[in-house]
Structures are given as structure tokens and as C-alpha cells.
């Protein structure tokens, strides 16, 4: 996804999420540490629109935690339980 030189503001998170959903991608938080825009097929189908969204909102890396918290607050999350390693 091509992104502009601007940085996304926290108040833009709801609009960003809504636009990703409207593009056909099932954006979700995964646990408490990451989020995904959708599965590979969804992202491929929406590639051009996701690129436009990235350009419009800019760099969102600094807002990762806030995006995850927002997604969780609206019920868009998958909790993951990692298996414990036995030594």
C-alpha cells in the first residue's frame, strides 16, 4: 500500500476503519498486539482502493495500539491463544 508523507491522526481511526470495511476488507484486531486489513483475497480484490485509503490517511504505524483498541471496542477482533512451549 502506498502511503503519503502525512501521519494519520487518532481522530481519523473510525473513518479509516469504515473505509477499509467499505472496500470489502474484514479488518480486525488480532489479540492485543496487531491487526489485519483482511485476508489475502480481500486485500487483492481491494488493492486499488486500499492504496487510495493509504494515501488519504498516511502513515498509521504510530497509532497501531489505538487502532487495535478501537477495533476491539467495536467488536472487530479475534483473540488468539498461543500454545505453550514445553521444554
Short mmCIF file of C-alpha atoms in Angstrom, two decimals:
data_model
loop_
_atom_site.label_atom_id
_atom_site.label_comp_id
_atom_site.label_asym_id
_atom_site.label_seq_id
_atom_site.Cartn_x
_atom_site.Cartn_y
_atom_site.Cartn_z
CA UNK A 1 0.00 0.00 0.00
CA UNK A 2 1.42 3.38 -1.00
CA UNK A 3 1.21 5.95 1.75
CA UNK A 4 1.64 9.70 1.74
CA UNK A 5 4.12 11.68 3.83
CA UNK A 6 1.43 12.67 6.31
CA UNK A 7 0.71 10.84 9.54
CA UNK A 8 -2.77 9.71 10.42
CA UNK A 9 -4.44 11.39 13.42
CA UNK A 10 -6.13 9.35 16.15
CA UNK A 11 -9.48 11.04 15.43
CA UNK A 12 -9.35 9.57 11.90
CA UNK A 13 -9.33 5.95 13.10
CA UNK A 14 -13.13 5.41 12.85
CA UNK A 15 -13.20 6.80 9.30
CA UNK A 16 -10.16 4.75 8.30
CA UNK A 17 -11.77 1.55 9.62
CA UNK A 18 -15.09 2.36 7.92
CA UNK A 19 -13.37 2.93 4.58
CA UNK A 20 -11.42 -0.32 4.81
CA UNK A 21 -14.67 -2.18 5.54
CA UNK A 22 -16.43 -0.39 2.66
CA UNK A 23 -13.58 -1.50 0.39
CA UNK A 24 -14.57 -5.10 1.16
CA UNK A 25 -11.94 -5.98 3.74
CA UNK A 26 -12.72 -7.59 7.09
CA UNK A 27 -10.34 -5.50 9.24
CA UNK A 28 -9.86 -6.99 12.71
CA UNK A 29 -7.58 -6.76 15.71
CA UNK A 30 -5.72 -10.00 16.34
CA UNK A 31 -5.15 -10.34 20.04
CA UNK A 32 -3.94 -7.12 21.64
CA UNK A 33 -0.80 -6.58 19.56
CA UNK A 34 -1.73 -6.50 15.88
CA UNK A 35 -4.46 -6.00 13.34
CA UNK A 36 -5.07 -7.20 9.80
CA UNK A 37 -6.85 -5.43 6.97
CA UNK A 38 -8.49 -8.69 5.90
CA UNK A 39 -7.48 -11.94 4.28
CA UNK A 40 -5.22 -12.06 1.24
CA UNK A 41 -8.07 -12.47 -1.25
CA UNK A 42 -9.95 -9.46 0.17
CA UNK A 43 -6.82 -7.34 0.05
CA UNK A 44 -6.09 -8.37 -3.55
CA UNK A 45 -9.62 -7.53 -4.68
CA UNK A 46 -9.47 -4.15 -2.93
CA UNK A 47 -5.84 -3.39 -3.79
CA UNK A 48 -6.50 -0.11 -5.62
CA UNK A 49 -8.97 1.18 -3.03
CA UNK A 50 -6.64 0.23 -0.17
CA UNK A 51 -3.89 2.16 -1.92
CA UNK A 52 -6.14 5.24 -2.13
CA UNK A 53 -7.05 4.84 1.55
CA UNK A 54 -3.36 4.60 2.46
CA UNK A 55 -2.61 7.77 0.52
CA UNK A 56 -5.54 9.62 2.09
CA UNK A 57 -4.75 8.72 5.72
CA UNK A 58 -0.98 8.42 5.55
CA UNK A 59 1.33 6.63 7.95
CA UNK A 60 -0.57 4.94 10.76
CA UNK A 61 2.27 2.99 12.39
CA UNK A 62 2.37 5.23 15.46
CA UNK A 63 -1.35 4.58 16.01
CA UNK A 64 -1.23 0.79 15.94
CA UNK A 65 -2.26 0.42 19.60
CA UNK A 66 -5.09 2.93 19.20
CA UNK A 67 -6.36 1.22 16.04
CA UNK A 68 -6.33 -2.13 17.84
CA UNK A 69 -8.17 -0.66 20.84
CA UNK A 70 -10.79 0.89 18.53
CA UNK A 71 -11.31 -2.36 16.62
CA UNK A 72 -11.73 -4.25 19.88
CA UNK A 73 -14.19 -1.61 21.16
CA UNK A 74 -16.46 -2.15 18.15
CA UNK A 75 -16.26 -5.94 18.33
CA UNK A 76 -13.88 -6.42 15.41
CA UNK A 77 -11.29 -8.71 16.98
CA UNK A 78 -10.08 -12.27 17.14
CA UNK A 79 -8.47 -13.43 20.37
CA UNK A 80 -5.58 -15.78 19.88
CA UNK A 81 -4.26 -18.33 22.34
CA UNK A 82 -0.71 -19.35 21.56
CA UNK A 83 0.30 -22.86 22.57
CA UNK A 84 2.77 -23.05 25.42
CA UNK A 85 6.18 -24.42 24.59
CA UNK A 86 7.15 -27.47 26.62
CA UNK A 87 10.83 -27.64 27.46
#
